[in-house]
Coordinates of C-alpha atoms in Angstrom, one line a residue:
M1 CA 14.2 -123.7 -71.2
S2 CA 15.9 -120.7 -71.1
V3 CA 16.9 -118.3 -68.2
S4 CA 15.8 -114.7 -68.6
Y5 CA 18.0 -111.8 -68.5
W6 CA 16.5 -110.0 -65.4
R7 CA 17.2 -113.6 -63.2
R8 CA 20.4 -113.9 -63.7
E9 CA 22.5 -112.3 -60.8
R10 CA 25.0 -109.0 -61.7
S11 CA 27.5 -110.4 -59.0
P12 CA 27.3 -113.9 -58.9
V13 CA 28.4 -116.3 -56.3
R14 CA 31.8 -117.6 -57.5
Q15 CA 32.4 -121.2 -56.2
P16 CA 35.5 -123.1 -55.8
S17 CA 37.5 -124.7 -58.6
C18 CA 37.2 -128.3 -59.6
D19 CA 38.6 -130.0 -62.2
V20 CA 35.9 -130.3 -64.8
V21 CA 32.4 -129.1 -64.7
I22 CA 29.7 -132.0 -66.2
V23 CA 26.3 -130.4 -67.7
G24 CA 23.4 -133.2 -67.5
G25 CA 22.6 -135.3 -64.1
G26 CA 21.5 -138.0 -66.5
I27 CA 23.1 -141.6 -67.0
T28 CA 26.1 -140.2 -68.6
G29 CA 26.9 -137.3 -66.8
L30 CA 26.9 -139.0 -63.3
T31 CA 28.6 -142.0 -65.3
S32 CA 31.3 -139.3 -66.2
A33 CA 31.4 -138.3 -62.9
Y34 CA 32.6 -141.6 -61.4
E35 CA 35.2 -141.8 -64.6
L36 CA 37.0 -138.8 -64.0
C37 CA 37.0 -139.4 -59.9
Q38 CA 38.6 -142.4 -60.1
R39 CA 41.4 -140.5 -61.8
G40 CA 41.7 -137.9 -58.8
M41 CA 39.7 -135.2 -60.5
R42 CA 37.3 -132.6 -58.6
V43 CA 34.1 -132.6 -60.3
A44 CA 31.0 -130.7 -60.1
I45 CA 27.3 -131.7 -61.7
L46 CA 25.4 -129.1 -62.8
E47 CA 21.5 -130.0 -63.3
R48 CA 18.8 -127.3 -64.3
H49 CA 16.3 -129.4 -62.9
T50 CA 16.7 -132.8 -60.6
L51 CA 18.9 -136.1 -61.2
G52 CA 17.7 -138.0 -63.9
S53 CA 14.4 -136.3 -64.6
G54 CA 15.1 -136.1 -68.3
A55 CA 15.2 -139.4 -70.6
S56 CA 17.8 -141.2 -68.1
S57 CA 14.6 -142.2 -65.9
R58 CA 11.8 -141.8 -68.2
N59 CA 12.2 -144.8 -70.7
A60 CA 11.3 -148.3 -70.6
G61 CA 13.9 -149.5 -69.1
Y62 CA 15.7 -152.2 -71.5
L63 CA 19.4 -153.2 -71.6
M64 CA 19.1 -154.6 -74.2
R65 CA 22.8 -155.7 -76.8
G66 CA 22.9 -153.7 -80.1
M67 CA 19.9 -151.4 -81.4
A68 CA 16.0 -152.5 -81.5
E69 CA 16.7 -152.7 -85.7
S70 CA 17.9 -156.2 -86.9
Y71 CA 22.2 -156.4 -86.9
A72 CA 22.1 -157.1 -90.4
L73 CA 20.3 -153.3 -91.4
V74 CA 22.7 -151.9 -89.2
C75 CA 25.5 -153.5 -91.1
N76 CA 24.2 -152.1 -94.6
H77 CA 23.3 -148.8 -93.2
L78 CA 27.1 -147.8 -91.2
G79 CA 28.8 -150.8 -92.2
R80 CA 29.7 -154.1 -90.3
D81 CA 33.2 -152.8 -88.2
T82 CA 30.8 -149.8 -87.0
A83 CA 28.0 -152.3 -86.4
K84 CA 30.3 -154.7 -84.6
L85 CA 31.6 -151.6 -82.6
V86 CA 28.2 -150.7 -81.7
W87 CA 27.3 -154.3 -80.3
R88 CA 30.3 -154.9 -78.5
F89 CA 29.7 -151.5 -76.7
T90 CA 25.9 -152.8 -75.3
E91 CA 27.7 -155.2 -74.4
E92 CA 30.4 -153.8 -72.0
N93 CA 27.3 -151.5 -71.3
L94 CA 25.9 -153.8 -69.3
T95 CA 28.9 -155.8 -67.8
L96 CA 30.3 -151.8 -66.6
L97 CA 26.8 -151.5 -64.8
I98 CA 27.1 -155.0 -63.6
E99 CA 30.3 -155.0 -61.8
R100 CA 30.8 -151.4 -60.8
Y101 CA 26.9 -150.5 -59.4
S102 CA 25.8 -153.9 -58.8
I103 CA 22.9 -153.0 -60.6
D104 CA 21.8 -156.9 -60.3
S105 CA 21.1 -156.2 -56.8
L106 CA 18.4 -153.8 -57.7
D107 CA 14.8 -155.4 -57.0
S108 CA 13.5 -154.5 -60.3
F109 CA 16.2 -155.9 -62.1
H110 CA 15.6 -158.4 -64.2
R111 CA 17.8 -161.0 -66.3
K112 CA 15.5 -161.3 -69.5
P113 CA 16.5 -162.0 -73.3
S114 CA 15.2 -159.3 -75.9
I115 CA 13.5 -160.5 -78.6
L116 CA 13.5 -159.1 -82.0
V117 CA 9.8 -160.0 -83.8
A118 CA 9.1 -160.5 -87.1
M119 CA 5.9 -160.3 -88.5
S120 CA 6.6 -159.9 -92.1
D121 CA 8.4 -162.3 -95.0
S122 CA 11.1 -159.4 -95.3
E123 CA 11.8 -158.8 -91.5
A124 CA 12.4 -162.7 -91.3
E125 CA 14.4 -162.9 -93.9
E126 CA 16.4 -160.1 -92.3
L127 CA 16.5 -161.5 -88.7
A128 CA 17.9 -164.2 -90.7
D129 CA 20.5 -162.5 -92.3
S130 CA 21.1 -160.8 -89.0
E131 CA 21.8 -164.4 -86.8
R132 CA 23.9 -165.7 -89.6
L133 CA 26.0 -162.0 -89.6
L134 CA 26.1 -161.8 -86.0
C135 CA 27.4 -165.7 -85.2
E136 CA 30.3 -165.0 -87.4
D137 CA 31.3 -161.9 -86.0
G138 CA 31.6 -164.0 -82.3
F139 CA 28.1 -162.9 -80.8
E140 CA 25.5 -164.9 -79.5
T141 CA 22.0 -165.3 -80.6
H142 CA 19.7 -167.6 -82.2
L143 CA 16.3 -167.9 -84.4
V144 CA 13.4 -168.4 -82.6
R145 CA 9.7 -169.4 -84.4
S146 CA 7.4 -170.2 -81.6
G147 CA 7.0 -169.2 -78.0
S148 CA 4.7 -170.0 -75.1
D149 CA 3.7 -166.3 -73.5
S150 CA 1.0 -164.1 -74.4
L151 CA 3.0 -162.0 -77.5
W152 CA 3.1 -165.3 -79.3
R153 CA 0.3 -166.6 -78.7
S154 CA -2.0 -163.4 -80.0
L155 CA 0.4 -162.2 -82.6
Q156 CA 2.2 -165.6 -83.8
P157 CA 4.9 -163.8 -85.5
T158 CA 7.1 -164.8 -88.2
L159 CA 10.8 -165.6 -87.0
A160 CA 12.4 -163.6 -83.9
L161 CA 15.8 -162.9 -83.5
V162 CA 17.0 -163.7 -79.5
N163 CA 19.4 -161.8 -77.6
P164 CA 19.9 -164.1 -74.8
H165 CA 21.7 -161.8 -71.9
D166 CA 20.2 -159.0 -72.3
A167 CA 18.2 -157.5 -69.1
A168 CA 15.7 -155.1 -67.9
L169 CA 14.7 -152.5 -64.7
N170 CA 13.3 -149.3 -63.6
P171 CA 15.7 -146.9 -65.1
W172 CA 15.2 -144.6 -61.6
Q173 CA 16.4 -146.9 -59.7
L174 CA 19.3 -146.7 -61.8
V175 CA 19.9 -143.0 -61.8
Q176 CA 19.9 -143.5 -57.9
R177 CA 22.3 -146.4 -57.8
L178 CA 24.9 -144.4 -60.0
R179 CA 23.9 -141.0 -57.5
D180 CA 24.7 -143.3 -54.7
G181 CA 27.6 -144.8 -55.9
L182 CA 29.7 -141.8 -56.8
I183 CA 28.8 -140.1 -53.7
S184 CA 29.5 -143.0 -51.8
R185 CA 32.9 -143.3 -53.0
F186 CA 34.2 -140.1 -53.9
G187 CA 32.1 -137.5 -52.2
D188 CA 34.9 -135.8 -51.0
L189 CA 35.7 -135.1 -55.0
A190 CA 31.9 -134.7 -56.7
T191 CA 29.9 -132.0 -56.0
I192 CA 25.9 -132.2 -57.4
H193 CA 24.1 -129.1 -58.2
E194 CA 20.1 -129.4 -58.7
N195 CA 17.8 -126.9 -59.9
S196 CA 21.4 -125.2 -61.8
E197 CA 20.6 -124.3 -65.4
V198 CA 23.7 -123.6 -67.5
V199 CA 23.3 -120.3 -69.1
G200 CA 26.7 -120.2 -70.9
F201 CA 30.7 -120.5 -70.6
H202 CA 33.6 -118.1 -71.4
P203 CA 37.2 -118.3 -71.0
D204 CA 39.0 -117.3 -67.9
P205 CA 42.4 -116.9 -67.4
S206 CA 42.2 -120.2 -64.8
G207 CA 40.7 -122.0 -67.7
I208 CA 36.8 -121.8 -68.3
V209 CA 33.8 -120.7 -65.9
V210 CA 30.3 -121.5 -66.2
R211 CA 27.5 -119.6 -65.4
T212 CA 24.1 -120.5 -64.0
E213 CA 21.6 -118.3 -62.6
R214 CA 22.7 -117.5 -59.6
S215 CA 27.1 -119.2 -59.6
E216 CA 29.9 -119.4 -61.8
Y217 CA 32.0 -122.2 -61.6
P218 CA 35.4 -122.4 -62.3
C219 CA 37.2 -125.2 -63.8
N220 CA 39.6 -126.9 -66.9
R221 CA 37.4 -128.5 -68.5
V222 CA 33.3 -129.0 -69.4
L223 CA 31.7 -132.4 -70.2
V224 CA 28.3 -131.3 -71.6
C225 CA 25.8 -134.1 -71.2
T226 CA 22.8 -132.8 -72.2
N227 CA 21.7 -134.9 -75.4
A228 CA 18.5 -133.7 -76.4
W229 CA 19.0 -130.1 -75.7
A230 CA 22.6 -129.7 -76.7
Q231 CA 21.8 -127.4 -79.3
E232 CA 21.1 -124.7 -75.8
L233 CA 24.4 -124.4 -75.2
L234 CA 26.4 -125.6 -78.1
P235 CA 24.7 -124.2 -81.2
D236 CA 26.9 -125.8 -83.7
L237 CA 27.7 -129.0 -82.6
G238 CA 24.3 -129.3 -80.7
A239 CA 22.5 -128.2 -83.9
R240 CA 23.4 -132.1 -85.2
I241 CA 21.2 -133.6 -81.9
K242 CA 17.1 -133.4 -82.6
P243 CA 14.6 -134.0 -80.0
N244 CA 12.5 -136.5 -80.7
R245 CA 10.0 -137.7 -78.3
G246 CA 8.9 -140.9 -77.1
Q247 CA 5.4 -141.8 -75.7
M248 CA 4.6 -145.0 -73.0
M249 CA 2.5 -146.5 -70.7
A250 CA 1.8 -148.8 -68.0
L251 CA -0.8 -151.5 -67.4
R252 CA -2.6 -154.1 -65.2
A253 CA -3.5 -157.1 -67.3
P254 CA -4.0 -160.0 -65.1
G255 CA -3.3 -163.0 -66.9
V256 CA -0.8 -161.7 -69.5
R257 CA 2.7 -163.4 -69.1
L258 CA 5.8 -162.1 -71.4
D259 CA 9.1 -164.2 -71.2
A260 CA 11.5 -160.9 -72.8
S261 CA 11.6 -157.6 -73.5
Y262 CA 10.1 -157.7 -77.4
Y263 CA 10.9 -155.3 -80.4
L264 CA 8.3 -155.2 -83.4
N265 CA 8.0 -153.0 -86.5
R266 CA 11.6 -152.8 -86.3
G267 CA 11.8 -151.4 -82.8
S268 CA 9.0 -149.2 -83.5
E269 CA 7.2 -150.5 -80.9
Y270 CA 8.2 -152.6 -77.9
L271 CA 6.5 -154.0 -75.1
R272 CA 7.8 -156.1 -71.4
Q273 CA 7.1 -156.8 -68.2
A274 CA 8.2 -155.4 -65.4
A275 CA 9.3 -157.2 -61.6
D276 CA 5.7 -155.8 -60.6
G277 CA 3.7 -157.8 -63.1
S278 CA 3.1 -154.4 -65.3
I279 CA 3.0 -154.7 -68.7
I280 CA 5.5 -151.5 -70.2
L281 CA 4.4 -150.6 -73.8
G282 CA 5.5 -147.6 -75.9
G283 CA 6.4 -146.8 -79.6
K284 CA 4.2 -145.6 -82.2
R285 CA 6.2 -142.4 -82.6
T286 CA 7.0 -143.2 -86.8
H287 CA 2.7 -142.7 -87.1
R288 CA 3.0 -139.1 -86.6
E289 CA 6.8 -138.3 -86.8
G290 CA 6.7 -134.7 -87.5
E291 CA 4.5 -134.5 -84.5
E292 CA 6.8 -136.2 -82.4
Q293 CA 10.1 -134.2 -83.5
T294 CA 9.9 -132.1 -80.1
A295 CA 11.3 -131.2 -77.1
S296 CA 7.9 -131.8 -75.4
D297 CA 7.5 -134.5 -72.8
A298 CA 4.1 -134.1 -72.8
T299 CA 1.9 -137.1 -73.7
T300 CA -0.9 -136.5 -77.0
P301 CA -4.1 -138.4 -76.9
E302 CA -3.1 -139.1 -80.3
I303 CA 0.0 -141.2 -79.7
Q304 CA -1.7 -142.6 -76.8
S305 CA -4.7 -144.4 -78.6
E306 CA -2.7 -145.7 -81.1
L307 CA -0.9 -147.5 -78.0
E308 CA -4.3 -148.6 -76.8
R309 CA -5.2 -150.1 -79.5
Y310 CA -2.0 -151.8 -80.2
A311 CA -2.1 -153.3 -76.4
K312 CA -5.8 -154.7 -77.3
M313 CA -4.1 -156.4 -80.4
V314 CA -1.2 -157.9 -78.7
L315 CA -2.3 -158.3 -75.5
Q316 CA -6.1 -159.4 -76.6
C317 CA -7.4 -159.5 -72.6
D318 CA -9.2 -156.8 -70.6
F319 CA -6.7 -154.1 -69.0
K320 CA -6.4 -151.1 -66.9
V321 CA -3.8 -148.1 -68.3
I322 CA -2.2 -147.4 -64.5
A323 CA 0.3 -144.5 -65.9
R324 CA 1.1 -142.3 -69.1
W325 CA 4.0 -140.6 -69.8
A326 CA 7.0 -139.6 -72.5
G327 CA 10.5 -138.7 -72.6
T328 CA 12.7 -136.9 -74.8
M329 CA 15.5 -138.5 -77.0
G330 CA 18.6 -136.8 -79.0
F331 CA 18.6 -138.3 -82.1
S332 CA 21.9 -137.6 -84.6
P333 CA 22.2 -138.1 -87.9
D334 CA 23.3 -141.7 -88.4
G335 CA 21.8 -142.9 -85.0
L336 CA 25.1 -142.9 -83.3
P337 CA 26.3 -140.9 -80.4
I338 CA 28.5 -138.5 -80.9
I339 CA 31.6 -137.7 -78.3
A340 CA 33.7 -134.5 -79.7
R341 CA 35.2 -131.0 -78.8
A342 CA 33.0 -128.6 -78.9
D343 CA 33.5 -125.8 -82.2
A344 CA 33.3 -122.5 -81.8
Q345 CA 33.4 -122.9 -77.8
P346 CA 36.4 -122.9 -75.3
A347 CA 38.9 -125.2 -76.0
E348 CA 37.6 -127.5 -73.4
V349 CA 34.1 -127.5 -74.0
W350 CA 33.2 -131.0 -74.9
F351 CA 30.2 -133.5 -75.8
C352 CA 28.7 -136.2 -75.0
G353 CA 25.3 -137.5 -76.6
G354 CA 23.1 -138.0 -79.6
L355 CA 22.2 -141.3 -78.1
T356 CA 19.3 -141.5 -79.9
G357 CA 17.2 -143.5 -78.1
H358 CA 19.9 -145.7 -76.9
G359 CA 20.7 -144.5 -73.7
M360 CA 20.4 -146.9 -71.0
S361 CA 22.1 -149.7 -73.8
L362 CA 25.0 -147.0 -74.4
G363 CA 24.6 -144.3 -71.9
A364 CA 27.4 -145.5 -69.2
K365 CA 30.0 -147.2 -71.4
T366 CA 29.7 -144.0 -74.1
A367 CA 30.6 -141.7 -70.7
Q368 CA 33.5 -143.6 -69.6
A369 CA 34.8 -143.2 -73.8
A370 CA 34.0 -139.5 -73.4
V371 CA 36.5 -138.9 -70.8
Q372 CA 39.0 -141.2 -71.9
T373 CA 38.6 -139.0 -75.4
M374 CA 39.1 -135.9 -73.4
L375 CA 41.9 -136.5 -71.3
G376 CA 43.4 -137.9 -74.4
E377 CA 43.8 -141.4 -73.6
I378 CA 41.6 -142.6 -77.0
E379 CA 40.6 -141.3 -79.7
S380 CA 37.0 -140.9 -79.7
P381 CA 34.7 -144.4 -81.4
F382 CA 32.1 -141.7 -82.0
P383 CA 33.8 -138.0 -83.7
A384 CA 31.7 -135.5 -84.8
D385 CA 33.8 -134.8 -88.0
R386 CA 32.3 -138.4 -89.6
F387 CA 29.5 -136.0 -90.8
R388 CA 31.6 -133.6 -92.9
E389 CA 33.4 -136.2 -94.7
K390 CA 30.5 -137.6 -96.4
E391 CA 26.4 -137.1 -96.4
P392 CA 25.5 -139.9 -93.1
P393 CA 22.9 -142.8 -93.6
A394 CA 19.5 -142.1 -92.7
G395 CA 19.5 -142.1 -88.9
L396 CA 18.3 -145.6 -87.3
E397 CA 14.9 -146.1 -85.1
P398 CA 15.4 -145.6 -81.4
A399 CA 15.3 -148.3 -78.8
T400 CA 14.3 -146.8 -75.6

């Protein structure tokens, strides 16, 4: 989206100054605000629509360890140290959400393992290698060759790898819990401004001024948490983030039972059973990859038809589609987040994003690290200059 010249107030309202303006009111934006307020800083969140209206409330609700692709594959693509870092990050992400926000008290929260399923000998070999590497690196996991739920009965997988301590929930409930946690504890330090699209920033004698259609927000620092839409505000750094659409559906399928959150075809397809018994199914993006490289969140007949065919194969029963939707992910070149100061911007404009479909599993912990990096407490675990040093490997598939 954009704001026309005609709608930009000639004399915008000057808002009270704050320490940090956060652009984007999703999981990373809300968690970043909490981190800053913990340090006694005043924060304004500017969200161009409503909180969580992007991918934060449009995903399938997986809180998994690691990525949808196997540990062995990520070790091969990115190196074992990086793979270990990401897997630890995702474990700590879930711990952070439970300990700080008590998300395990939400009625949609389920402690349910996630399972990577192999349907071929080559995938099975990859999962066996992953199990060995994970155990060597201190992660709890195991392999299974059989199961009793609907997926195992219909597909008869070759092998599967279990992440035993993962979880799933309604992502919109998560966004609401993050908002409520912020306001209940730090309502005197944090303000949230919905329907406030940022059109730019410029230096000011007092620091930086962030401009929206109607107002100006003077601050000392800016943290951009817009993920797939990064390039709209950060033309240089944001150019590394490419929007990609993920499509999903919810089904009523009486008699179906799924005991885990499943990933198939190296994460290309995924399905789970929600707390209300409905089946959440998504994927098939790789079947029309060029068309799905878009910021649009509209569903398409082609992908939705593919998902219905897949549901018939996996569930092998009559079902009713009760909802169809899509969300826009922000892909980085190597599939990992980016935490970095933005080039060609005022000195204290920072970016946190590029979560590549792993925002539920990485978003809160990445936001915490972004605040620590911005304030000089740590070095960025995901710097942007890694792309300048060498040609990045092919990106990894999303887990949504």
